[in-house]
PDB file of C-alpha atoms in Angstrom:
ATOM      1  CA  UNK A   1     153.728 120.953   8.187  1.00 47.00           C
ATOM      2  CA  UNK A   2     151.463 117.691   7.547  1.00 52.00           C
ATOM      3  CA  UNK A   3     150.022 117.323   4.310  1.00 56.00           C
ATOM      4  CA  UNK A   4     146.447 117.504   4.254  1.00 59.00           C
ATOM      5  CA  UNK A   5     144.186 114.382   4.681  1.00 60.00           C
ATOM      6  CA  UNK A   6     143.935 112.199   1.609  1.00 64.00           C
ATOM      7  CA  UNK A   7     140.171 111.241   0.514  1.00 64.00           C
ATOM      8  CA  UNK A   8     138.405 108.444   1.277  1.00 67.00           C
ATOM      9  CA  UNK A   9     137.094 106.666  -2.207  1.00 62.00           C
ATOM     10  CA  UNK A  10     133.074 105.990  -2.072  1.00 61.00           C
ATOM     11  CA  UNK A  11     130.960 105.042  -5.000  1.00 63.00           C
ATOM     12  CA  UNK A  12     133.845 106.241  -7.439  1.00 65.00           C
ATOM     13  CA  UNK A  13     133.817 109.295  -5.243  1.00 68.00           C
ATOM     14  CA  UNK A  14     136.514 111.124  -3.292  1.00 72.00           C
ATOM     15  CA  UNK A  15     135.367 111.914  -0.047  1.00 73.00           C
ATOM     16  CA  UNK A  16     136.897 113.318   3.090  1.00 78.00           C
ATOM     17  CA  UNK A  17     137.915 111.311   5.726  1.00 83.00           C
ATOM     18  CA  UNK A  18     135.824 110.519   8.541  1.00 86.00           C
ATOM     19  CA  UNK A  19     136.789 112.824  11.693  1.00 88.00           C
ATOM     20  CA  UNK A  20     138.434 110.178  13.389  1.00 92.00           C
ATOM     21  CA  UNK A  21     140.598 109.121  10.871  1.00 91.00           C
ATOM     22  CA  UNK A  22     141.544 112.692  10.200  1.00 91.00           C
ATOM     23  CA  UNK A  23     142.584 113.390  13.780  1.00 94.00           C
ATOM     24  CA  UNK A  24     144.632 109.961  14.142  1.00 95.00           C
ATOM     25  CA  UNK A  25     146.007 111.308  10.348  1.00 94.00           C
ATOM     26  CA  UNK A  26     147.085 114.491  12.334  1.00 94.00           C
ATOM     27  CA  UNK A  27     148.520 113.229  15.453  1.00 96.00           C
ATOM     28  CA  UNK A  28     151.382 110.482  13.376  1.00 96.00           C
ATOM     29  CA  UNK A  29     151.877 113.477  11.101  1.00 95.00           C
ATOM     30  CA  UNK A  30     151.216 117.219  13.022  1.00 95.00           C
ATOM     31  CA  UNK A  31     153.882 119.681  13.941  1.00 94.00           C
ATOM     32  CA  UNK A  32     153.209 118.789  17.475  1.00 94.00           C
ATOM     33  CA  UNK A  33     153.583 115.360  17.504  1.00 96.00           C
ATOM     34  CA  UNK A  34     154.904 113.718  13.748  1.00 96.00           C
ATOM     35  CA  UNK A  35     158.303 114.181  14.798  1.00 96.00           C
ATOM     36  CA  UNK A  36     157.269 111.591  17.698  1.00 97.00           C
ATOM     37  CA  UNK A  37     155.509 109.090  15.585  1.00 98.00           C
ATOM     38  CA  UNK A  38     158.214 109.237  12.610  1.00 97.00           C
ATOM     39  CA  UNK A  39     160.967 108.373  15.364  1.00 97.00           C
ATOM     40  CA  UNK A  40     158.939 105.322  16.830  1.00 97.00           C
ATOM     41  CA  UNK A  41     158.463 104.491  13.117  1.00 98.00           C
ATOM     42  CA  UNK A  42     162.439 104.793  12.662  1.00 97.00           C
ATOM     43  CA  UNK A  43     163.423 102.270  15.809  1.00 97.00           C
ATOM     44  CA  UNK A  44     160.280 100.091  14.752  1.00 98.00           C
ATOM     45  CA  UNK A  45     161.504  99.516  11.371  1.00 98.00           C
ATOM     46  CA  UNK A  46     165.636  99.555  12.790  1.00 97.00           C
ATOM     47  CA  UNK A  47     164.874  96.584  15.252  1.00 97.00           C
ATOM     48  CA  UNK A  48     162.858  94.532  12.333  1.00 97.00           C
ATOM     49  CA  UNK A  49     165.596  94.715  10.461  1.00 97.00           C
ATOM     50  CA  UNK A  50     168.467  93.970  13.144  1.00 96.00           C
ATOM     51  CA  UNK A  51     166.218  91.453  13.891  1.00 97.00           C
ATOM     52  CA  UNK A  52     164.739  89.854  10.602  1.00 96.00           C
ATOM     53  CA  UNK A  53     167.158  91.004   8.532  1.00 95.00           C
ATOM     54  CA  UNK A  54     164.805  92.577   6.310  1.00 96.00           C
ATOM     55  CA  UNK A  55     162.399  95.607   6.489  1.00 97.00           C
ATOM     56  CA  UNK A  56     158.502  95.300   8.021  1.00 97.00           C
ATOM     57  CA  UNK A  57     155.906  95.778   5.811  1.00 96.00           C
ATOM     58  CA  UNK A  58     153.862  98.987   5.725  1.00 96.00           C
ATOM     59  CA  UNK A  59     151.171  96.955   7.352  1.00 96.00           C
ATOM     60  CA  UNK A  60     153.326  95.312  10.293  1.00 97.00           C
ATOM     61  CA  UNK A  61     154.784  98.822  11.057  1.00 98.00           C
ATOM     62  CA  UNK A  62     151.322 100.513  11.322  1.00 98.00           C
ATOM     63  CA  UNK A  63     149.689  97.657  13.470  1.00 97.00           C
ATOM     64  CA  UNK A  64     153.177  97.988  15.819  1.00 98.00           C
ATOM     65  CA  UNK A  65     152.025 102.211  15.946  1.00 97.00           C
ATOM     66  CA  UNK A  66     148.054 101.341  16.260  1.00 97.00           C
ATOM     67  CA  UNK A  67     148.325  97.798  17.793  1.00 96.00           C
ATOM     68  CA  UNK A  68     144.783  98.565  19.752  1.00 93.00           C
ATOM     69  CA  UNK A  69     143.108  99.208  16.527  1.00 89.00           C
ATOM     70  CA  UNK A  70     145.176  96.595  14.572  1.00 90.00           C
ATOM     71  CA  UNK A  71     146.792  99.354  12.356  1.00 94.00           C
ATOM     72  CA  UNK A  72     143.977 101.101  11.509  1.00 94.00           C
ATOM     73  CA  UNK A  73     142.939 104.782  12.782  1.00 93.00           C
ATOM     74  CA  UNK A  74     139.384 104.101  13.183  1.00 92.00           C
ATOM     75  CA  UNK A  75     136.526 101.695  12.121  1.00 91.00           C
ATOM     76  CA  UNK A  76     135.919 101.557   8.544  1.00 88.00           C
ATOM     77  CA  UNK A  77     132.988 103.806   7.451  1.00 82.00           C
ATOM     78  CA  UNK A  78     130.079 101.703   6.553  1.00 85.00           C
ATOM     79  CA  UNK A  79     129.021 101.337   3.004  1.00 84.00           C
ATOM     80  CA  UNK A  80     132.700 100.788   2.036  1.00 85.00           C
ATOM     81  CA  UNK A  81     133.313  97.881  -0.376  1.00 87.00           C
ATOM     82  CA  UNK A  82     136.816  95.820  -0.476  1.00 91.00           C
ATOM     83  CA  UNK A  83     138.574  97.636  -2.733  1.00 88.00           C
ATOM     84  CA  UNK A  84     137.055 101.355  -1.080  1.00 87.00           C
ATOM     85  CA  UNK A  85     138.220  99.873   2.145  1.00 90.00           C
ATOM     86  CA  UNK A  86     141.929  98.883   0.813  1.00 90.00           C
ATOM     87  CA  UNK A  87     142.104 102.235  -1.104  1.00 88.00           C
ATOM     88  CA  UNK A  88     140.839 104.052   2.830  1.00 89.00           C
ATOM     89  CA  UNK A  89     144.211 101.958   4.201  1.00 92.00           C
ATOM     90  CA  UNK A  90     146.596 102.357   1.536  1.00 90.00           C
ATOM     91  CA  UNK A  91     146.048 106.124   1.240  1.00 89.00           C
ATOM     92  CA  UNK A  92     146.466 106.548   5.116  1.00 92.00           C
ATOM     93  CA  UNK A  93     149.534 104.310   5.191  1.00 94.00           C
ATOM     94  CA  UNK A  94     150.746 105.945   2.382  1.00 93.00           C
ATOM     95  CA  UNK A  95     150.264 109.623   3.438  1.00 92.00           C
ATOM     96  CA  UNK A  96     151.899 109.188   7.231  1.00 95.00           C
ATOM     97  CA  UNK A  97     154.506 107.423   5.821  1.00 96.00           C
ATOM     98  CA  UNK A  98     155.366 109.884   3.196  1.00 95.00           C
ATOM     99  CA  UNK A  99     154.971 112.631   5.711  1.00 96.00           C
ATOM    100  CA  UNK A 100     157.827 110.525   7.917  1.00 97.00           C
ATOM    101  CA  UNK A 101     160.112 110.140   4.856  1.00 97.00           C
ATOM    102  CA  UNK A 102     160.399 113.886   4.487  1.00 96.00           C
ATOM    103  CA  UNK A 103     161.535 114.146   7.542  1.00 96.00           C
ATOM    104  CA  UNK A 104     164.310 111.740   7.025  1.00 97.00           C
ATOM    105  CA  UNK A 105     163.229 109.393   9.850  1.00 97.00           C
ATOM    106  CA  UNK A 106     162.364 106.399   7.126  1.00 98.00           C
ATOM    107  CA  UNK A 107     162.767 105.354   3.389  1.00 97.00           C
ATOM    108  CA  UNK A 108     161.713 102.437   1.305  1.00 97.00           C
ATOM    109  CA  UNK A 109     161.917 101.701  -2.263  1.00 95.00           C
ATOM    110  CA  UNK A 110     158.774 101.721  -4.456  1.00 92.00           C
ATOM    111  CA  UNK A 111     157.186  98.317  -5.667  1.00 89.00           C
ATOM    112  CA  UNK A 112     159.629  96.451  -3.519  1.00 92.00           C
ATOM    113  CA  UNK A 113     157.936  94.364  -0.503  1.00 91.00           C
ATOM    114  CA  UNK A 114     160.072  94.596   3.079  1.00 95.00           C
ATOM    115  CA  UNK A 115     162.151  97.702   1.481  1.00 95.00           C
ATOM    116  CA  UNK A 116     161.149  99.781   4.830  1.00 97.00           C
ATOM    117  CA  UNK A 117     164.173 101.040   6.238  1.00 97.00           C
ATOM    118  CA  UNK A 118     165.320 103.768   8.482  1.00 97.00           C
ATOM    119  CA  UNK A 119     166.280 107.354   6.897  1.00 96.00           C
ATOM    120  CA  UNK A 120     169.370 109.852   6.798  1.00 97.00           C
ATOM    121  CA  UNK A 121     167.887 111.947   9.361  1.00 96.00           C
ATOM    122  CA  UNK A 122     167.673 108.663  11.935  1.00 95.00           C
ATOM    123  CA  UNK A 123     170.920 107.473  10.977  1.00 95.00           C
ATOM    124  CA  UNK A 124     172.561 110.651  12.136  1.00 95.00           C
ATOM    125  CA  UNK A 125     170.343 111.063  15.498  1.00 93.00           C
ATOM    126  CA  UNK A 126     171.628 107.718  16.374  1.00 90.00           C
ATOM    127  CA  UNK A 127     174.811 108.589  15.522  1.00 92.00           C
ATOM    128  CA  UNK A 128     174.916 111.517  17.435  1.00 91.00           C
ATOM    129  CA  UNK A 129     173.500 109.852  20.340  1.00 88.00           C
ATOM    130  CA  UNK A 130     176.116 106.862  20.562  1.00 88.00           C
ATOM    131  CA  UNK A 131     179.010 109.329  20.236  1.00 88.00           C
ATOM    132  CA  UNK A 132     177.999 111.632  23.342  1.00 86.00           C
ATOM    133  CA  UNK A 133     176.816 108.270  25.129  1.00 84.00           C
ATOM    134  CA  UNK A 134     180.490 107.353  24.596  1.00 82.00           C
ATOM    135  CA  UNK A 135     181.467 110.403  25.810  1.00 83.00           C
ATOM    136  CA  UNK A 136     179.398 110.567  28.722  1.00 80.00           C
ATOM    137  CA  UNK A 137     180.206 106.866  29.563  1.00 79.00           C
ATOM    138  CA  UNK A 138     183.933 108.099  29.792  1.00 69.00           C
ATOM    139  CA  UNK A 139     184.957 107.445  26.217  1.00 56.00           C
ATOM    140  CA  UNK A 140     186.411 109.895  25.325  1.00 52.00           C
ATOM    141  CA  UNK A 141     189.725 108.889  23.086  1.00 46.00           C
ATOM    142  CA  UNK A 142     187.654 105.664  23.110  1.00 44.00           C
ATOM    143  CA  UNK A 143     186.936 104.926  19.208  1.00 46.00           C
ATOM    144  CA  UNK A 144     183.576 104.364  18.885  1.00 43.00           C
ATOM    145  CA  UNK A 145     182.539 101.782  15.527  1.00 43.00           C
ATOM    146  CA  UNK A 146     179.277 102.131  14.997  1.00 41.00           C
ATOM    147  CA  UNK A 147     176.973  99.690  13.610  1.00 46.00           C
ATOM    148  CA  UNK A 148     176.906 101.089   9.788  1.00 41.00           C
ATOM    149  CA  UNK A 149     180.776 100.854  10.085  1.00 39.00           C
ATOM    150  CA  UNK A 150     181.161  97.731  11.621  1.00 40.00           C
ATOM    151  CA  UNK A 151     179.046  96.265   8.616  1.00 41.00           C
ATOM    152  CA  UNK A 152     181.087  97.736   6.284  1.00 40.00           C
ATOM    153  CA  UNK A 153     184.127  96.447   7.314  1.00 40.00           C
ATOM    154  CA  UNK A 154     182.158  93.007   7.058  1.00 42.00           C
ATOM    155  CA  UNK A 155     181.687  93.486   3.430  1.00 46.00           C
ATOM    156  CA  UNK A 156     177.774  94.355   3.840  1.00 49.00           C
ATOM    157  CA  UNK A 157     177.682  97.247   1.848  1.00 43.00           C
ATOM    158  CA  UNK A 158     173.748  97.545   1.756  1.00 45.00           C
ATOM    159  CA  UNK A 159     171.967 100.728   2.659  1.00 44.00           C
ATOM    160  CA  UNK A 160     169.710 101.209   4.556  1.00 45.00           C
ATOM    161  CA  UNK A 161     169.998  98.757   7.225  1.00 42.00           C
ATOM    162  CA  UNK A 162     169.597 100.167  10.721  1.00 43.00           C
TER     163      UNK A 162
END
């Protein structure tokens, strides 16, 4: 179950959310479709890091997810100042992203820039999913190192990096 909408800070004020941003807010985190959003959050943040090396920021990772609204869920309301609107963003990010973490698909570490990484609950769906393509590829017998392992045996002992 999502957690409900966070408010919207106006004049000192907590407001709700405007509609839009509530129903965006519901469709990354919702029964019907968070599990969705949270896994295209997972192999967002998993190819950054193969990639980069390091995590994206919360920003990056939300205009990859809402590239047509460049990571926002709606328009700002008018009347907003700069730190109303940056308190709006952070509390959206925030929320969806804590939503995905208790789900397992993603972690990070507070305070730290770039900590985004994947969760326990992605690790083992991958997992699971290059064992039986193994299997189904005709593996079976075949030993199958996955990626975690293969960096262990490389001395990268780091978590977290999917």
């Amino acid at each position: 179950m999502a957690s409900e909408p966070y408010p919207i800070w106006w004049r000192g004020v907590p407001v709700p959310p405007p509609a839009q941003w509530t129903y965006v807010f519901e469709q990354l985190t919702g029964d019907d479709s968070g599990e969705e959003w949270a896994l295209a959050a997972a192999i967002f943040i998993a190819q950054t890091r193969r990639r980069l090396g390091r995590g994206p920021t919360f920003a990056e990772l939300f205009a990859h997810l809402l590239p047509d609204a460049d990571g926002l869920p709606a328009p700002f309301p008018e009347g907003l100042t700069y730190r109303e609107r940056h308190l709006a963003v952070s509390g959206f990010r925030g929320h969806a992203t804590i939503e995905w973490r208790r789900r397992g698909m993603i972690s990070w570490e507070t305070s730290v820039t770039r900590s985004l990484r994947v969760g326990r609950a992605f690790r083992e769906r991958s997992k699971q999913r290059q064992t039986s393509r193994a299997t189904s590829l005709g593996g079976e017998g075949v030993e199958h190192v996955s990626e975690t392992a293969g960096r262990h045996a490389h001395g990268d002992n780091r978590e977290g990096h999917g």
